[in-house]
Tab-separated table of C-alpha atoms and ligand atoms in Angstrom:
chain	number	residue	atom	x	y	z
A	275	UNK	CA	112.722	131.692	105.242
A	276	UNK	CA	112.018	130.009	108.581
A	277	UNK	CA	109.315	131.844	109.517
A	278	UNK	CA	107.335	131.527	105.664
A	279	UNK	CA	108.395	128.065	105.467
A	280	UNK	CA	106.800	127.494	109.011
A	281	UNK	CA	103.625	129.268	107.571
A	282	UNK	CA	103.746	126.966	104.888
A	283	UNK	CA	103.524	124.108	106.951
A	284	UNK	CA	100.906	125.215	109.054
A	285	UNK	CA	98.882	125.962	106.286
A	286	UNK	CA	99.195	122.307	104.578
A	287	UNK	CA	98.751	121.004	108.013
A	288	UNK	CA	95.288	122.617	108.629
A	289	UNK	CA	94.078	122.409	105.088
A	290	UNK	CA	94.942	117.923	105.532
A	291	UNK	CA	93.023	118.412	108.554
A	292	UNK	CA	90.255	120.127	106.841
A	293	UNK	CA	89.689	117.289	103.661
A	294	UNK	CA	90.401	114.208	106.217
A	295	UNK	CA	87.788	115.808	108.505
A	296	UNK	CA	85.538	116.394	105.410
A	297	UNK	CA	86.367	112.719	104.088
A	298	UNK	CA	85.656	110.955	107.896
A	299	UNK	CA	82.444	113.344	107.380
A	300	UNK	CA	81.855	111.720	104.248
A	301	UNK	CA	82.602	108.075	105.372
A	302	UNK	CA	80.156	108.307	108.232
A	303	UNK	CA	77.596	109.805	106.200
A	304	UNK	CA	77.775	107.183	103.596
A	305	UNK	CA	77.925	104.541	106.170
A	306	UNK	CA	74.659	105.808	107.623
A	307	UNK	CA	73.088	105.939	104.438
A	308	UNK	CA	74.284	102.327	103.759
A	309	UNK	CA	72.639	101.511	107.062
A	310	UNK	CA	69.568	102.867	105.991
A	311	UNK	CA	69.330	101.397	103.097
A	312	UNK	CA	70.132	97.683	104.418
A	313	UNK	CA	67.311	98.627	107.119
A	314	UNK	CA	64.992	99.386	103.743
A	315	UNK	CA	65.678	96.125	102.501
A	316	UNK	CA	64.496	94.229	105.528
A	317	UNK	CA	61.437	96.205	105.484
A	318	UNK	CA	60.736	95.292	102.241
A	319	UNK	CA	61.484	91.904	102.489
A	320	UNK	CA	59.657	91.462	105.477
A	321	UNK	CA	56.937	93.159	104.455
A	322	UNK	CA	56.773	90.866	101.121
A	323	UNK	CA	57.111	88.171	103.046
A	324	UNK	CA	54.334	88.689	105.742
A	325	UNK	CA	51.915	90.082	102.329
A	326	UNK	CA	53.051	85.991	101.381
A	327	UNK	CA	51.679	84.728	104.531
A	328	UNK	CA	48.335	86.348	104.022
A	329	UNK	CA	48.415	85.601	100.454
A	330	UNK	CA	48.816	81.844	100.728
A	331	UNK	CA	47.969	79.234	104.071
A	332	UNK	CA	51.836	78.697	104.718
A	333	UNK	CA	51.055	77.966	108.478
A	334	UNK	CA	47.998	76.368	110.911
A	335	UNK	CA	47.619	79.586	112.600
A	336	UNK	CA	47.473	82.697	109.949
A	337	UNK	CA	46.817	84.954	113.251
A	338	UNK	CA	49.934	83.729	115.138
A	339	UNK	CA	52.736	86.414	114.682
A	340	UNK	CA	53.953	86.533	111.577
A	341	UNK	CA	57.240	87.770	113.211
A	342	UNK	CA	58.077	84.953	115.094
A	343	UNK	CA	57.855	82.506	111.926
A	344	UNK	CA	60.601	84.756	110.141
A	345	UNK	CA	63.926	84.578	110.992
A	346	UNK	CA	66.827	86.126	109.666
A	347	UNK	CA	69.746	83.904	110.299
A	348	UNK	CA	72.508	86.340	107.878
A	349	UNK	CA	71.724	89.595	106.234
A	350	UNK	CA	71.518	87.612	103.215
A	351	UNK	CA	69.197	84.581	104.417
A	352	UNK	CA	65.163	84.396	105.672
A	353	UNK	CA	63.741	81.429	106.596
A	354	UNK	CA	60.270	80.946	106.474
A	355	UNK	CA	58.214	78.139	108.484
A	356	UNK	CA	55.724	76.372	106.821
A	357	UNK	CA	52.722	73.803	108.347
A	358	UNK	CA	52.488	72.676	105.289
A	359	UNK	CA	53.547	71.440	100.953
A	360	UNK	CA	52.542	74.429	99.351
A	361	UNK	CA	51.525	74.735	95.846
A	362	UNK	CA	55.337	75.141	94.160
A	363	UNK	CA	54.130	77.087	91.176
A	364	UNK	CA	51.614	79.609	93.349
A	365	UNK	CA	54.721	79.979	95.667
A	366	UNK	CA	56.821	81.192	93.104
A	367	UNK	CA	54.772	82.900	91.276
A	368	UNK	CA	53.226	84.956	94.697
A	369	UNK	CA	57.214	85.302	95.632
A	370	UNK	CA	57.852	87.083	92.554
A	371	UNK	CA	55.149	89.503	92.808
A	372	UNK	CA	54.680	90.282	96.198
A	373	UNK	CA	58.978	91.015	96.205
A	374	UNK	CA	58.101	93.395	93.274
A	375	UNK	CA	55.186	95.191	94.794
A	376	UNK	CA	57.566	96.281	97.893
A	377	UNK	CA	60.587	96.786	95.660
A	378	UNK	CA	62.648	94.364	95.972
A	379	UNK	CA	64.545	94.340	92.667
A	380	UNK	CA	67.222	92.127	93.431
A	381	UNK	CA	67.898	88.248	92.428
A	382	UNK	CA	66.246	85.502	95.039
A	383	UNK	CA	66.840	81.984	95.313
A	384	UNK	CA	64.484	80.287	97.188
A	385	UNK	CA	64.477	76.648	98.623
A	386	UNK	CA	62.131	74.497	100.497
A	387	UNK	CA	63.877	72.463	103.317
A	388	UNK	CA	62.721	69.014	104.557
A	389	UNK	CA	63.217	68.629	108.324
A	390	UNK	CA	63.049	64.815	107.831
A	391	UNK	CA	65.540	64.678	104.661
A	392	UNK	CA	67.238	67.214	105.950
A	393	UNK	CA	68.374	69.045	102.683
A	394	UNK	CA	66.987	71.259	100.401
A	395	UNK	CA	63.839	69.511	98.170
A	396	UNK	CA	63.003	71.798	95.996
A	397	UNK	CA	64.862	75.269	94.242
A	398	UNK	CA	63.539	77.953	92.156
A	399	UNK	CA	65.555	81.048	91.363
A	400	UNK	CA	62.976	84.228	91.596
A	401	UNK	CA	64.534	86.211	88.552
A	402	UNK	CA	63.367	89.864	89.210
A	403	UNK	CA	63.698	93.138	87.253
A	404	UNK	CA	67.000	94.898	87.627
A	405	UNK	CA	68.206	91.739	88.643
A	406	UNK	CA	72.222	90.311	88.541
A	407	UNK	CA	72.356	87.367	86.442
A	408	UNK	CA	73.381	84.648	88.232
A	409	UNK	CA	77.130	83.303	88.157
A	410	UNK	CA	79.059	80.247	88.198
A	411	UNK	CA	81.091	81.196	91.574
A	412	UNK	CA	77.534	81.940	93.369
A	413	UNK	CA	77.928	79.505	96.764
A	414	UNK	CA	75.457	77.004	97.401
A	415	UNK	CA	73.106	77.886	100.403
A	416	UNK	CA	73.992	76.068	103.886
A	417	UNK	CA	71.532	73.719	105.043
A	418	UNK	CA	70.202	75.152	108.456
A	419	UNK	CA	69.521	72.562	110.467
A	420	UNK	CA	65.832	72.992	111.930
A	421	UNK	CA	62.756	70.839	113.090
A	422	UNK	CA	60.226	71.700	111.011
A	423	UNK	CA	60.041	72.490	107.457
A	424	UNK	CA	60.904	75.760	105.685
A	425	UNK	CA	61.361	78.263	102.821
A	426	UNK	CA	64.787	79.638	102.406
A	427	UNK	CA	64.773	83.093	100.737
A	428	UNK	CA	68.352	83.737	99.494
A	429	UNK	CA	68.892	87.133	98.271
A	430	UNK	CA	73.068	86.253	96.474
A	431	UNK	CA	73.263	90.372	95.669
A	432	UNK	CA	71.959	92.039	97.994
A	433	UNK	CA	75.167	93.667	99.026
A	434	UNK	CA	75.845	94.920	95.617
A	435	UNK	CA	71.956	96.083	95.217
A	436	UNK	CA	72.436	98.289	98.521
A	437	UNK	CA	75.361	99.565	97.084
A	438	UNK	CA	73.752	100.239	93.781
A	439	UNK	CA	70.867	101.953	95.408
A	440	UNK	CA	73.403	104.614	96.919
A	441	UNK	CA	74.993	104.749	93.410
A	442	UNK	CA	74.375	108.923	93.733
A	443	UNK	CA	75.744	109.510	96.907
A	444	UNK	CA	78.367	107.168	96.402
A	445	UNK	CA	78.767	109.644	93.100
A	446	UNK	CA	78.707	112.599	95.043
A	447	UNK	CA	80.700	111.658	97.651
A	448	UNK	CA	83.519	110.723	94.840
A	449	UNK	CA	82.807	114.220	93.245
A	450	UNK	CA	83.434	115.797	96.177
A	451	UNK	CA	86.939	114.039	96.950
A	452	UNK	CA	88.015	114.779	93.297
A	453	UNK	CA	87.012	118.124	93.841
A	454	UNK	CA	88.865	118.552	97.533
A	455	UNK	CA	92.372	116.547	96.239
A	456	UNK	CA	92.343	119.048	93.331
A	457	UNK	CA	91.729	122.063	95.830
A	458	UNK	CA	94.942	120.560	97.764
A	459	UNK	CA	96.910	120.069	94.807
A	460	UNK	CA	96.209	123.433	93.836
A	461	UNK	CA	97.110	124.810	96.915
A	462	UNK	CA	100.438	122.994	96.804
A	463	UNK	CA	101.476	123.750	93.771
A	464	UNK	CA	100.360	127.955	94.729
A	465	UNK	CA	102.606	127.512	97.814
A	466	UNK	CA	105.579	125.388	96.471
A	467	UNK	CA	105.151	128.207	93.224
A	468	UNK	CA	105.716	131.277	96.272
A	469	UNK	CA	108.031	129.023	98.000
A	470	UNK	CA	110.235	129.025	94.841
A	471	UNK	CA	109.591	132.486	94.467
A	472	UNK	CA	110.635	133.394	97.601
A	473	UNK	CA	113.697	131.377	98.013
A	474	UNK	CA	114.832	132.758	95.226
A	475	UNK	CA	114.282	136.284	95.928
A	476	UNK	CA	116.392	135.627	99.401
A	477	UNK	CA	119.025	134.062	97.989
A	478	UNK	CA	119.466	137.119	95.759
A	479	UNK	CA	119.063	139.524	98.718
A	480	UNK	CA	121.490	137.577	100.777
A	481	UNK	CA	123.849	137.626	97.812
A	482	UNK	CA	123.944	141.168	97.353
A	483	UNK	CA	124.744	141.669	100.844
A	484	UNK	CA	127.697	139.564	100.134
A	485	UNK	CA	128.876	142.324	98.157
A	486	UNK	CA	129.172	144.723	100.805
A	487	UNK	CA	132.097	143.082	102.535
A	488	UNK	CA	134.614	143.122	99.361
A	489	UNK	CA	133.436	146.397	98.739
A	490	UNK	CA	133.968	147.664	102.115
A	491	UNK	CA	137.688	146.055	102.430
A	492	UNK	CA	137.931	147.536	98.744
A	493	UNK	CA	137.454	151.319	99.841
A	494	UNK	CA	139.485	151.003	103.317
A	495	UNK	CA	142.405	149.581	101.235
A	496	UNK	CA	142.263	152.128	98.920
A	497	UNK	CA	142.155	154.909	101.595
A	498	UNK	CA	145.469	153.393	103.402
A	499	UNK	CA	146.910	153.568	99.428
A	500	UNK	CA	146.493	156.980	99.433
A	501	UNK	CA	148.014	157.828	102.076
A	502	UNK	CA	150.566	160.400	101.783
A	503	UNK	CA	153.938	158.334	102.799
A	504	UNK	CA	152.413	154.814	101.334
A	505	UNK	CA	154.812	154.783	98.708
A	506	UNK	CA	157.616	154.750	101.278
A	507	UNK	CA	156.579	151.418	102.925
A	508	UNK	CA	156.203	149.242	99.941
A	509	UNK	CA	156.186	145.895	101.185
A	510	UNK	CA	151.948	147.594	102.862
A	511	UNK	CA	151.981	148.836	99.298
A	512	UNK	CA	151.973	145.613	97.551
A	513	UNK	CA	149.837	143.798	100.615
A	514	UNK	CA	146.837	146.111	100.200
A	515	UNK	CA	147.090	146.241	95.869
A	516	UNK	CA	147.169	142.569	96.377
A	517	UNK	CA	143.998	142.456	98.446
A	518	UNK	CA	142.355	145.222	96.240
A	519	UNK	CA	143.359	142.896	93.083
A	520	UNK	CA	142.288	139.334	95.094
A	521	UNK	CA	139.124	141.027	96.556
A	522	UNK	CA	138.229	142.293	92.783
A	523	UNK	CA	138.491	138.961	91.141
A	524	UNK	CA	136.260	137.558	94.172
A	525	UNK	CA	134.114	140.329	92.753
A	526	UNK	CA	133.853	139.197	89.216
A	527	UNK	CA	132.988	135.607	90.046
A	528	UNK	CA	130.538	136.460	92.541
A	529	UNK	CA	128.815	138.846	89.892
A	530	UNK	CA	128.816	136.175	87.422
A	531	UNK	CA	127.315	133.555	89.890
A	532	UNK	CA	124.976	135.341	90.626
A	533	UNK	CA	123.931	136.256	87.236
A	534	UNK	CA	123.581	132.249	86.853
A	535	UNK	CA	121.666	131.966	89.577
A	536	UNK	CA	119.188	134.793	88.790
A	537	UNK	CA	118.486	133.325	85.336
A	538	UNK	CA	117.946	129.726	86.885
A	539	UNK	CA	114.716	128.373	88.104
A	540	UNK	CA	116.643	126.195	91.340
A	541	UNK	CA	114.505	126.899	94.714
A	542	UNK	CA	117.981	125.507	96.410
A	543	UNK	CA	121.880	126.882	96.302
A	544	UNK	CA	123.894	125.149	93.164
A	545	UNK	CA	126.748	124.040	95.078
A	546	UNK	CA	130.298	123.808	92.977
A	547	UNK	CA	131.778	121.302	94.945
A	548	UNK	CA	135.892	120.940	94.238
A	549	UNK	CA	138.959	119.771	96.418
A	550	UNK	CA	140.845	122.170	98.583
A	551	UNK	CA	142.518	123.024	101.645
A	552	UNK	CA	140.179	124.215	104.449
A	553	UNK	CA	143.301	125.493	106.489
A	554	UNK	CA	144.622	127.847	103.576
A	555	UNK	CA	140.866	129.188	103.120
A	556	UNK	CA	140.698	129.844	106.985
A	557	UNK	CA	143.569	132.373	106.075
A	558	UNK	CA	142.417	133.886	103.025
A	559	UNK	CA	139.201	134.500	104.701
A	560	UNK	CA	141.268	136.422	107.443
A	561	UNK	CA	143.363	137.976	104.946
A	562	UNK	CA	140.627	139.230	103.233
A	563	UNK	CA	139.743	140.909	106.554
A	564	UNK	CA	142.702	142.486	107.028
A	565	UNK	CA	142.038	145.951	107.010
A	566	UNK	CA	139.128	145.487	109.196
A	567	UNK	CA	141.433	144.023	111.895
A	568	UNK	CA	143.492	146.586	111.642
A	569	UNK	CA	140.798	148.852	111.565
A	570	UNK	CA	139.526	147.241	115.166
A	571	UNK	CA	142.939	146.389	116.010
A	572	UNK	CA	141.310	142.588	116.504
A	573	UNK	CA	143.628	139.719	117.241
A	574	UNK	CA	142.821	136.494	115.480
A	575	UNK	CA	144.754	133.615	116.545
A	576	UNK	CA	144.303	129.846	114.263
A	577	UNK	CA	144.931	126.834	115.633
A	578	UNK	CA	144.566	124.334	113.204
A	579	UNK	CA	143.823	120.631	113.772
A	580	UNK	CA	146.234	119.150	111.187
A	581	UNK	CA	148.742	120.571	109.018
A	582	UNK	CA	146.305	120.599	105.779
A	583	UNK	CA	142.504	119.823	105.978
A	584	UNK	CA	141.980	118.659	102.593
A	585	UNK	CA	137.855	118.901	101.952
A	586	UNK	CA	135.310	119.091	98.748
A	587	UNK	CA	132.710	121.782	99.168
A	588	UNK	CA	131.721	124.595	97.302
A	589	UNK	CA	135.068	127.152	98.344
A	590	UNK	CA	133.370	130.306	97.329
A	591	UNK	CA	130.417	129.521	99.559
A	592	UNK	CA	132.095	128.573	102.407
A	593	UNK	CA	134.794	131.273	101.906
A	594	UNK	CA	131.807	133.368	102.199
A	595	UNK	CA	130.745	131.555	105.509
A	596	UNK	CA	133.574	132.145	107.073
A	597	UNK	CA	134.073	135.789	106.120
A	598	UNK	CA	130.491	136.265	107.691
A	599	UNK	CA	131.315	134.843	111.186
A	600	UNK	CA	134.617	136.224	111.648
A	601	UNK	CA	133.515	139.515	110.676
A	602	UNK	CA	130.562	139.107	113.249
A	603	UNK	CA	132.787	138.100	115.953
A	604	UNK	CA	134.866	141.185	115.252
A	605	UNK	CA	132.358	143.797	114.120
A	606	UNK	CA	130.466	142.693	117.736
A	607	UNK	CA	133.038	142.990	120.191
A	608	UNK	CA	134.748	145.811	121.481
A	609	UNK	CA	138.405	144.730	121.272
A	610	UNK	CA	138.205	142.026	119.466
A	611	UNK	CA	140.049	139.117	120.730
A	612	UNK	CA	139.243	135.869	118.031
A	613	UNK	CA	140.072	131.738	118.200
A	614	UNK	CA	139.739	129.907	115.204
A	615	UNK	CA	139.895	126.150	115.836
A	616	UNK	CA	139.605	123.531	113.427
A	617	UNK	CA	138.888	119.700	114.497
A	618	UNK	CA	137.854	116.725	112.808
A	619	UNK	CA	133.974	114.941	114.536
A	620	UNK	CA	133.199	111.740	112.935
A	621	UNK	CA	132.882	112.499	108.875
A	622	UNK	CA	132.886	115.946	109.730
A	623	UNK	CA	135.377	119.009	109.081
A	624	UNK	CA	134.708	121.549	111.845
A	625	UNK	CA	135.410	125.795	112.356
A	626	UNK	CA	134.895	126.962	115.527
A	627	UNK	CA	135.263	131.142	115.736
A	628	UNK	CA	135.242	131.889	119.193
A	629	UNK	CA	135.427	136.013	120.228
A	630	UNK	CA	135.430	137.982	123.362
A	631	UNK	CA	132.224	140.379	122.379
A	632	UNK	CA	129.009	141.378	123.887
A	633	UNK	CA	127.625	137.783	123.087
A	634	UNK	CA	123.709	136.927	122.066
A	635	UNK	CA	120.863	135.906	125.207
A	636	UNK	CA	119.502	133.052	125.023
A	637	UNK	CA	116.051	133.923	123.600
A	638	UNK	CA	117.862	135.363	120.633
A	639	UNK	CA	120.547	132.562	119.861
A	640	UNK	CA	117.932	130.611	117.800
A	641	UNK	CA	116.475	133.198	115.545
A	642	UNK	CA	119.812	134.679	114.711
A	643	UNK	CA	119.817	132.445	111.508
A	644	UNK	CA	116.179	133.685	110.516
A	645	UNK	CA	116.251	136.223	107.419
A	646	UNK	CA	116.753	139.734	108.689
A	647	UNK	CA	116.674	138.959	112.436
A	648	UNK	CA	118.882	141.611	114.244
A	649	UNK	CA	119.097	142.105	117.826
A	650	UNK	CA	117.695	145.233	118.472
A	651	UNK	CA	118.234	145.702	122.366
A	652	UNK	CA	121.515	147.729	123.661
A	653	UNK	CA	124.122	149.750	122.320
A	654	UNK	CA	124.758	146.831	119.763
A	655	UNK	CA	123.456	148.792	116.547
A	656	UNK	CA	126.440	150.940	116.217
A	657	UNK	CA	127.414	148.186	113.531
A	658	UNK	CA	125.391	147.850	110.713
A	659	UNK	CA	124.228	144.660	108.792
A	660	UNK	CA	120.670	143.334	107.085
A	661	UNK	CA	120.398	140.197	109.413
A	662	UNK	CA	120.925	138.501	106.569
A	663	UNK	CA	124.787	137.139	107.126
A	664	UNK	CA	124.066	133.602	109.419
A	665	UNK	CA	120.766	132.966	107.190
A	666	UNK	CA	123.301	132.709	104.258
A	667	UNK	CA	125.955	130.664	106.321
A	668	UNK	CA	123.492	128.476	107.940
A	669	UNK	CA	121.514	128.126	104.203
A	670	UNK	CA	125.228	127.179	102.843
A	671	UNK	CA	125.922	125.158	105.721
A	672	UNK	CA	122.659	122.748	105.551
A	673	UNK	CA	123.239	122.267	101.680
A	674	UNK	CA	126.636	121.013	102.786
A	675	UNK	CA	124.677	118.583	105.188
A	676	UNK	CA	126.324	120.343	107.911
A	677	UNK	CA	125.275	121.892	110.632
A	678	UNK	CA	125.958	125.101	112.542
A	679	UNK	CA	125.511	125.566	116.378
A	680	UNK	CA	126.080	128.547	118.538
A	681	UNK	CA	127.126	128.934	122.393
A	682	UNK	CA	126.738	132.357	124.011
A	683	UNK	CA	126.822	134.116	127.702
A	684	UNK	CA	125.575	138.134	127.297
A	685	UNK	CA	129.302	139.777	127.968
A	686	UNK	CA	131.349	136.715	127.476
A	687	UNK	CA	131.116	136.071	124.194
A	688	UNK	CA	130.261	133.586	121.021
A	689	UNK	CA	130.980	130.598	119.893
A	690	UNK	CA	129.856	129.594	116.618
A	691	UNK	CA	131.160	126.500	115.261
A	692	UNK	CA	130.377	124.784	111.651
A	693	UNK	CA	130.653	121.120	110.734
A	694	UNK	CA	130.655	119.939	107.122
A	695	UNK	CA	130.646	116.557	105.631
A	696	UNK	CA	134.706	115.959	104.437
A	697	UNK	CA	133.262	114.998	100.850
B	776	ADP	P1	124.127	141.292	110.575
B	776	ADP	O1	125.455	141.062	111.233
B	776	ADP	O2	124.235	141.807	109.206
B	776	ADP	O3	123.194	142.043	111.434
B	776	ADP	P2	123.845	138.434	110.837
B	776	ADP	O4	122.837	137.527	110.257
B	776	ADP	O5	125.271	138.172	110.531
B	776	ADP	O6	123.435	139.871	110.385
B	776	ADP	O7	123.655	138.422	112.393
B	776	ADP	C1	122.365	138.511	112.964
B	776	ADP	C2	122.443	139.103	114.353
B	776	ADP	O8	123.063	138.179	115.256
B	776	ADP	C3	123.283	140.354	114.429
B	776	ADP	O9	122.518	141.496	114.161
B	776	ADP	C4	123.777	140.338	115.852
B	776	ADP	O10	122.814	140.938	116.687
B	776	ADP	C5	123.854	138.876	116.190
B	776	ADP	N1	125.234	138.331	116.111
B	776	ADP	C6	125.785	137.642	115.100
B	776	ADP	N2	127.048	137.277	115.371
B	776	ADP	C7	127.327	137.738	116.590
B	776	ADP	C8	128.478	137.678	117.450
B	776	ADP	N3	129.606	137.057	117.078
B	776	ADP	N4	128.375	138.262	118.668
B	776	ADP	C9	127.252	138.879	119.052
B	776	ADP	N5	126.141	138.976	118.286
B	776	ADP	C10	126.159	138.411	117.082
């Protein structure tokens, strides 16, 4: 689980990498044409403007540099000097058409400035093709203070006519994000579908390896029943018909949780939360381990924190928890000497199953909770398992909110130790 959903993460990191890459691409690209097309634009206008000069005596000097008479004091503002009054209605109508023939196709208000007034005189708004309409909210032009007299071109939409000349790439460029936040929805929804999937499928295998351990105190109880003298010591008699009969029913309900489970669509454990005493499950779970003690001739010693430990959690799940680590620390040590503690950190109810066995190096203490992680190395492997045990306790644990740690020295021993919110 660890390792797919660390897969899963890599691959939604790269593939948000990828589309914001692709969208900065995008951005720049669509600034740039922006750019351009604001560059167009002052061609144009500049162009119309200097075809105005030649068109109509607007200065003394026609030959003088038509550059230096221009000046563009905003993006949206030219001002052009004039010598002298021209003819208004020439003016506007050479404006009009000298702004069409370069292809400017975008509104123009144009006013002639008196340097000894010192305002505006005159106004005329050049209406071109393809034009905005004029609205209320349009701000009047500033009054740029200057010695000499001048035409003030005022183009009130240019912005927008940029804008509306990159209408297809601004199209495209939409297109293409619609097209990439679909491709990462999709890919989502495939993962989070597998993710499901997956989960799902471990929880089952995990589960059925839960079977294993009833089964397997099942059989060795029912070999010391039929033993020979058995029926001479009944007080063992009763004990191990007990644990068959206890270990059954354990069975029954696992087999029918599981059959919930199986039919339910939940990615996460259903946890059955009720009110019980973590001290008297610490025994049953030892209990229920009985014959495997005996079997290893393991001592387990308890040493509980208070008297009762009264928690809400999901018993059969943590039952199951503990079952797993004490049978660890027992099936990996070689006489198997076990401390349970209990203690109470913050909110938190606490196990701690120390043993005396061969104990897990450092590289491995980590990816001991990973789905069938064993440790290969040594003489270890005499005891079988799936390496699927701690994945279960660890996935039971972090439903709980808990968490589970683990202290080890090769040839000392373990530690493991489980903390789960009280409520
Ligand atoms: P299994 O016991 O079925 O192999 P687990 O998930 O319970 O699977 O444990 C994973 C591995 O961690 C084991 O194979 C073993 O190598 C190591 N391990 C777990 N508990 C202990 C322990 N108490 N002492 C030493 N090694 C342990």
């Amino acid at each position: 689980m660890v390792i797919r959903s660390k897969t899963l993460r890599l691959v939604i990191l790269i593939s948000t990498v990828l589309i914001t890459l692709i969208i900065a691409i995008q951005l720049i690209w669509l600034q740039k044409v922006y750019l351009y097309e604001e560059k167009q634009f002052n061609i144009n206008v500049s162009k119309s403007i200097r075809s105005l000069y030649t068109e109509m005596e607007l200065v003394n000097d026609a030959t003088d540099n038509v550059q230096k008479v221009i000046e563009n004091v905003n993006p949206d503002v030219y001002l052009l000097k004039i010598d002298c009054s021209p003819n208004l209605d020439e003016l506007w109508i050479n404006l009009k058409a000298e702004l069409t023939d370069f292809d400017v196709y975008t509104d123009c208000r144009a006013s002639i400035y008196d340097p000894v007034l010192n305002k505006y005189t005159t106004e005329e708004y050049v209406n071109l093709p393809d034009a905005y309409f004029p609205s209320e909210k349009e701000q009047d032009l500033p009054v740029y203070l200057r010695d000499y007299a001048y035409i003030a071109l005022y183009f009130p939409h240019r912005g927008q006519y940029i804008l509306k000349q990159m209408l297809f790439w601004i199209a495209s460029s939409g297109l293409l994000l619609v097209v990439l936040i679909g491709f990462g929805i999709s890919i989502f929804y495939l993962y989070r579908q597998k993710f499901y999937y997956e989960t799902q499928k471990d929880f089952v295998n995990n589960f059925t390896h839960e079977f294993k351990t009833p089964l397997a105190v099942i059989k060795i109880a029912s070999d010391v029943l039929k033993q020979k003298n058995i029926v001479e010591k009944p007080d063992k008699l009763n004990n191990y018909a007990a644990i068959i009969n206890e270990q059954t029913s354990h069975l029954q309900s696992q087999v029918q949780r599981l059959l919930e489970i199986a039919y339910t669509d939940r990615s996460h454990l259903p946890l059955e939360k009720e009110n019980f005493d973590a001290n008297e499950l610490i025994k049953e779970s030892i209990n229920d381990l009985q014959p495997l003690i005996e079997q290893k001739n393991a001592v387990v010693n308890t040493n509980f924190s208070t008297p009762i430990a009264d928690i809400k959690a999901d018993k059969a799940y943590l039952r199951l928890c503990l079952i797993n680590l004490i049978e660890n620390a027992i099936k990996y040590a070689v006489e198997p000497a076990i401390d349970i503690d209990t203690y109470q950190q913050g909110n938190n109810f606490c196990v701690r199953v120390k043993d005396n066995g061969i104990g897990i190096a450092n590289e491995h203490q980590k990816k001991i909770f990973d789905r069938f992680y064993r440790i290969t190395e040594g003489e270890l492997h005499s005891s079988k398992g799936f390496g699927l045990g701690l994945n279960f306790v660890k996935k039971v644990i972090d439903t709980h909110g808990g968490k589970i740690e683990v202290e080890s020295e090769p040839g000392k021993g373990s530690t493991f130790t489980i903390g789960i919110p009280r409520s």
